[in-house]
CSV table of C-alpha atoms and ligand atoms in Angstrom, one decimal:
chain,number,residue,atom,x,y,z
A,1,MET,CA,63.4,106.6,168.0
A,2,ARG,CA,66.3,107.0,170.4
A,3,VAL,CA,68.1,110.4,170.6
A,4,GLN,CA,71.5,110.8,172.1
A,5,ARG,CA,73.5,114.1,172.3
A,6,MET,CA,76.6,114.1,170.2
A,7,SER,CA,78.4,116.5,172.6
A,8,ALA,CA,77.4,119.2,175.0
A,9,PRO,CA,77.5,122.2,172.5
A,10,LEU,CA,75.6,120.5,169.6
A,11,GLY,CA,74.6,117.5,167.6
A,12,ALA,CA,72.4,114.5,168.2
A,13,ILE,CA,72.6,110.8,167.1
A,14,ILE,CA,69.3,109.2,166.2
A,15,ASP,CA,68.7,105.5,166.0
A,16,GLY,CA,65.5,103.7,165.1
A,17,VAL,CA,64.4,105.9,162.2
A,18,ASP,CA,64.1,104.9,158.6
A,19,VAL,CA,64.1,108.2,156.6
A,20,ARG,CA,62.4,106.5,153.7
A,21,ARG,CA,59.2,106.0,155.7
A,22,LEU,CA,58.7,109.2,157.7
A,23,GLY,CA,55.1,110.4,157.9
A,24,GLU,CA,54.4,114.2,158.2
A,25,ALA,CA,54.3,114.1,162.0
A,26,GLU,CA,57.6,112.1,162.3
A,27,PHE,CA,59.2,114.4,159.8
A,28,ALA,CA,58.1,117.4,161.9
A,29,ASP,CA,59.8,115.7,164.9
A,30,ILE,CA,63.0,115.4,162.9
A,31,ARG,CA,62.8,119.1,161.9
A,32,ALA,CA,62.4,120.1,165.5
A,33,LEU,CA,65.4,118.0,166.5
A,34,PHE,CA,67.4,119.6,163.7
A,35,GLN,CA,66.5,123.1,165.0
A,36,GLU,CA,67.4,122.0,168.6
A,37,HIS,CA,70.7,120.3,167.8
A,38,GLN,CA,71.9,121.7,164.5
A,39,VAL,CA,73.5,118.4,163.5
A,40,LEU,CA,71.7,115.1,163.2
A,41,ALA,CA,73.3,111.8,162.6
A,42,LEU,CA,70.6,109.3,161.6
A,43,ARG,CA,72.2,105.8,162.0
A,44,GLY,CA,71.5,102.7,160.1
A,45,GLN,CA,70.0,104.0,156.8
A,46,THR,CA,70.0,102.0,153.6
A,47,LEU,CA,69.4,104.5,150.8
A,48,THR,CA,69.6,104.4,147.1
A,49,PRO,CA,70.7,107.7,145.5
A,50,GLN,CA,67.0,108.3,144.5
A,51,GLU,CA,65.9,107.8,148.1
A,52,GLN,CA,68.6,110.2,149.5
A,53,LEU,CA,67.5,112.8,146.9
A,54,ALA,CA,63.8,112.3,147.8
A,55,PHE,CA,64.6,112.9,151.5
A,56,GLY,CA,66.7,115.9,150.6
A,57,GLN,CA,63.8,117.4,148.7
A,58,ARG,CA,61.6,117.3,151.8
A,59,TRP,CA,63.9,120.0,153.3
A,60,GLY,CA,63.7,122.3,150.2
A,61,GLU,CA,65.1,122.9,146.8
A,62,LEU,CA,68.3,121.1,146.0
A,63,VAL,CA,71.5,123.0,145.0
A,64,ARG,CA,73.3,121.6,142.0
A,65,HIS,CA,77.1,121.9,141.9
A,66,PRO,CA,78.3,123.4,138.6
A,67,TYR,CA,80.7,120.6,137.7
A,68,ALA,CA,81.2,118.1,140.6
A,69,GLY,CA,77.8,116.4,140.3
A,70,MET,CA,77.5,112.6,139.6
A,71,LYS,CA,76.7,111.8,136.0
A,72,ALA,CA,73.6,109.8,136.7
A,73,TYR,CA,72.5,112.0,139.7
A,74,PRO,CA,73.6,115.6,139.0
A,75,ASP,CA,72.2,116.8,142.4
A,76,LEU,CA,74.6,114.4,144.3
A,77,ILE,CA,78.3,114.6,144.7
A,78,GLU,CA,80.4,111.6,145.6
A,79,LEU,CA,83.1,112.4,148.1
A,80,LYS,CA,86.0,109.9,148.0
A,81,ASN,CA,89.2,110.0,149.9
A,82,PRO,CA,91.5,112.0,147.6
A,83,GLY,CA,94.5,111.6,150.0
A,84,LYS,CA,95.5,114.0,152.7
A,85,ALA,CA,97.5,116.3,150.3
A,86,ARG,CA,94.4,116.9,148.1
A,87,ASP,CA,91.5,117.0,150.5
A,88,ILE,CA,90.1,120.5,150.3
A,89,ASN,CA,87.8,120.2,153.3
A,90,GLN,CA,90.4,120.2,156.0
A,91,HIS,CA,89.6,123.6,157.3
A,92,TRP,CA,86.8,125.2,159.3
A,93,HIS,CA,84.2,126.5,157.0
A,94,SER,CA,80.5,127.0,156.3
A,95,ASP,CA,79.6,125.7,152.8
A,96,MET,CA,79.7,128.2,149.9
A,97,THR,CA,79.5,131.4,151.9
A,98,TYR,CA,81.0,133.1,148.8
A,99,ASN,CA,77.5,132.9,147.2
A,100,ARG,CA,74.8,135.5,147.9
A,101,ALA,CA,72.5,132.8,149.2
A,102,PRO,CA,74.5,129.8,150.5
A,103,PRO,CA,72.8,126.4,151.2
A,104,LYS,CA,70.9,126.1,154.4
A,105,LEU,CA,71.7,122.5,154.9
A,106,THR,CA,74.2,119.9,153.8
A,107,MET,CA,73.4,116.2,153.9
A,108,LEU,CA,75.9,113.4,153.7
A,109,TYR,CA,75.2,109.7,153.4
A,110,ALA,CA,78.1,107.3,154.2
A,111,LEU,CA,78.5,104.2,152.0
A,112,GLU,CA,82.0,103.3,153.0
A,113,THR,CA,83.9,104.6,156.1
A,114,PRO,CA,87.4,104.0,157.5
A,115,GLY,CA,87.5,101.7,160.5
A,116,ILE,CA,88.9,104.6,162.5
A,117,GLY,CA,89.4,108.2,161.7
A,118,GLY,CA,87.9,110.4,159.0
A,119,ASP,CA,85.5,112.2,161.5
A,120,THR,CA,83.7,115.4,160.7
A,121,ALA,CA,84.0,118.1,163.3
A,122,PHE,CA,81.4,120.8,163.9
A,123,ALA,CA,81.5,124.1,165.9
A,124,ASN,CA,78.4,125.9,167.2
A,125,GLN,CA,78.6,129.5,166.1
A,126,ALA,CA,75.6,130.7,168.1
A,127,LEU,CA,77.5,129.7,171.2
A,128,ALA,CA,80.7,131.2,169.9
A,129,TYR,CA,78.8,134.5,169.4
A,130,ALA,CA,77.2,134.3,172.9
A,131,GLU,CA,80.6,133.7,174.5
A,132,LEU,CA,82.1,137.0,173.1
A,133,SER,CA,82.3,139.9,175.5
A,134,GLU,CA,79.6,142.4,175.3
A,135,GLY,CA,82.1,144.9,173.9
A,136,LEU,CA,83.2,142.7,171.1
A,137,ARG,CA,79.6,141.6,170.3
A,138,ARG,CA,78.8,145.3,169.8
A,139,VAL,CA,81.7,145.7,167.4
A,140,VAL,CA,80.9,142.6,165.3
A,141,ASP,CA,77.2,143.4,165.3
A,142,GLY,CA,77.9,146.4,163.1
A,143,LEU,CA,80.2,144.6,160.6
A,144,ARG,CA,79.8,143.0,157.3
A,145,ALA,CA,82.5,140.8,155.6
A,146,VAL,CA,83.6,139.9,152.1
A,147,HIS,CA,83.6,136.1,151.4
A,148,SER,CA,85.4,134.7,148.4
A,149,ALA,CA,86.1,131.4,146.6
A,150,GLU,CA,89.5,132.6,145.4
A,151,GLY,CA,91.4,130.0,147.5
A,152,LEU,CA,89.2,127.2,146.2
A,153,ALA,CA,89.5,128.4,142.6
A,154,GLY,CA,93.3,128.1,142.9
A,155,GLN,CA,92.9,124.5,144.0
A,156,TYR,CA,90.6,123.7,141.1
A,157,GLY,CA,93.0,125.4,138.6
A,158,ALA,CA,90.4,128.1,137.9
A,159,ASP,CA,91.1,131.9,137.7
A,160,PRO,CA,91.0,133.3,141.3
A,161,GLY,CA,90.1,136.7,139.8
A,162,GLN,CA,86.8,135.3,138.5
A,163,ALA,CA,85.9,133.4,141.7
A,164,PRO,CA,82.5,134.1,143.2
A,165,ARG,CA,82.3,136.5,146.1
A,166,ALA,CA,79.6,137.9,148.4
A,167,GLU,CA,79.1,140.2,151.3
A,168,HIS,CA,77.4,139.0,154.5
A,169,PRO,CA,76.8,140.3,158.0
A,170,VAL,CA,79.4,139.1,160.4
A,171,VAL,CA,76.6,138.0,162.8
A,172,ARG,CA,73.8,136.2,161.1
A,173,THR,CA,70.2,135.9,162.4
A,174,HIS,CA,68.8,132.4,161.8
A,175,ASP,CA,65.7,132.7,159.6
A,176,GLU,CA,63.8,130.0,161.5
A,177,THR,CA,65.0,130.2,165.1
A,178,GLY,CA,65.9,133.9,165.3
A,179,GLN,CA,69.2,132.9,167.0
A,180,ARG,CA,72.3,135.1,166.3
A,181,ALA,CA,75.5,133.3,165.2
A,182,LEU,CA,79.0,134.3,164.2
A,183,TYR,CA,79.2,134.0,160.4
A,184,VAL,CA,82.9,134.1,159.4
A,185,CYS,CA,85.3,131.3,158.4
A,186,ARG,CA,89.0,131.0,157.7
A,187,ALA,CA,88.3,129.2,154.4
A,188,PHE,CA,86.3,132.0,152.7
A,189,THR,CA,86.2,135.3,154.7
A,190,ARG,CA,88.7,137.8,153.4
A,191,ARG,CA,88.1,141.1,155.1
A,192,PHE,CA,85.5,143.4,156.7
A,193,VAL,CA,83.5,145.6,154.3
A,194,GLY,CA,85.0,149.1,154.4
A,195,TRP,CA,88.3,147.8,155.9
A,196,THR,CA,91.5,146.7,154.2
A,197,ARG,CA,92.8,143.1,154.3
A,198,GLU,CA,95.6,144.2,156.6
A,199,GLU,CA,93.2,146.0,159.0
A,200,SER,CA,90.8,143.1,159.1
A,201,ALA,CA,93.5,140.4,159.6
A,202,GLY,CA,93.9,140.7,163.4
A,203,LEU,CA,90.3,140.7,164.4
A,204,LEU,CA,89.4,138.0,161.8
A,205,GLU,CA,92.1,135.8,163.1
A,206,TYR,CA,90.8,136.3,166.6
A,207,LEU,CA,87.2,135.3,165.5
A,208,PHE,CA,88.5,132.3,163.5
A,209,GLN,CA,90.3,130.9,166.6
A,210,HIS,CA,87.5,131.8,168.9
A,211,GLY,CA,84.8,130.1,166.7
A,212,ALA,CA,86.7,126.8,166.7
A,213,ARG,CA,87.3,126.6,170.5
A,214,PRO,CA,87.0,123.0,171.7
A,215,GLU,CA,84.0,123.8,174.0
A,216,PHE,CA,81.9,124.7,170.9
A,217,GLN,CA,82.7,121.5,169.1
A,218,ALA,CA,81.2,118.1,168.4
A,219,ARG,CA,82.8,115.3,166.3
A,220,HIS,CA,80.9,112.7,164.3
A,221,SER,CA,82.6,109.2,163.9
A,222,TRP,CA,81.2,107.7,160.7
A,223,ARG,CA,79.8,104.3,160.2
A,224,PRO,CA,78.4,103.0,156.9
A,225,GLY,CA,74.7,103.8,156.7
A,226,ASP,CA,75.0,107.1,158.6
A,227,LEU,CA,73.0,110.0,157.2
A,228,VAL,CA,74.3,113.3,158.7
A,229,LEU,CA,72.7,116.7,158.1
A,230,TRP,CA,74.0,119.9,159.4
A,231,ASP,CA,72.6,123.5,159.6
A,232,ASN,CA,75.0,125.5,157.4
A,233,ARG,CA,73.6,128.8,158.8
A,234,CYS,CA,74.9,128.6,162.3
A,235,LEU,CA,77.9,126.2,162.5
A,236,LEU,CA,81.3,125.5,161.0
A,237,HIS,CA,82.5,122.1,160.0
A,238,PHE,CA,85.9,120.5,159.3
A,239,ALA,CA,86.7,117.2,157.6
A,240,VAL,CA,89.4,115.6,159.7
A,241,HIS,CA,91.9,113.7,157.5
A,242,ASP,CA,93.7,111.2,159.7
A,243,HIS,CA,92.7,108.0,157.9
A,244,GLY,CA,95.6,107.8,155.3
A,245,ASP,CA,94.4,106.0,152.2
A,246,ALA,CA,91.6,104.1,153.9
A,247,PRO,CA,88.5,104.3,151.6
A,248,ARG,CA,85.8,106.8,152.6
A,249,ARG,CA,82.9,107.2,150.2
A,250,ILE,CA,80.0,109.6,150.9
A,251,HIS,CA,77.1,110.9,148.8
A,252,ARG,CA,76.4,114.5,149.4
A,253,LEU,CA,73.6,117.0,148.6
A,254,GLN,CA,72.8,120.6,149.6
A,255,VAL,CA,69.5,122.4,150.1
A,256,ALA,CA,69.0,126.0,149.1
A,257,GLY,CA,69.0,128.7,151.8
A,258,PRO,CA,68.1,132.4,152.1
A,259,ALA,CA,70.6,135.2,151.8
A,260,PRO,CA,72.1,135.7,155.3
A,261,ALA,CA,70.6,138.7,157.2
B,301,AKG,O1,83.8,114.9,154.3
B,301,AKG,C1,83.4,115.5,155.2
B,301,AKG,O2,83.5,115.0,156.4
B,301,AKG,C2,82.8,116.8,155.1
B,301,AKG,C3,83.3,117.5,153.8
B,301,AKG,C4,82.7,118.9,153.7
B,301,AKG,O3,83.2,119.9,154.1
B,301,AKG,C5,81.4,119.0,153.0
B,301,AKG,O4,80.8,118.0,152.5
B,301,AKG,O5,80.8,120.1,153.0
B,302,FE2,FE1,82.0,121.6,153.7
């Protein structure tokens, strides 16, 4: 197994591993690498949908999407290039923070990738938190925020008033590593609990911009056969749409996580 860092702040690229044939000890090594780097890109996999699902289940219970699941494999979603105007993942976000217990991990397997472009960008939110001043850390430590899917609902033609919403701490403690990380995102965080939208806007905007600073980021450049998993508890991600109509086809699953604390 060869491990290369993806960037200074986070991520690792792993060659020489076949995830279909990992014994318990090797799986424990991969888990340790996941805790250390937060994003793993395992190159050169050849997975059927069943094999991806089986590997996903080794991390925990799978989260089924209410309507986007594949007919034959309801725990998988197929991501295809919908064109830049319709791609809903071109923003910094953590997946499904509008739920009480968002997934802990998202896993993407690339079947087809553009020759160039279509990267996924990541930003380390433990680092973002650590890089705040002590004064601002003290302020955000005491805050909770409302997250809502109302923006998404609009894009799906659903009623924004009925969209799921949840309250979470603005700084989240990782349930496995104990690390503290900033836990707000432009896509879903609406306001601080006990504050109005207007009062929240200024500080939220500062945190959104701070959390996405270049020195917290990594970018993954996709090749077919890449299996990428990221820790949805302590980082943000962004699907960069710069590949026009070039085909990009990815199978995606999510693993259940705890309520943020
Ligand atoms: O397509 C990508 O690069 C990532 C899309 C995304 O945000 C997700 O799968 O959660
Ligand atoms: Fe996402």
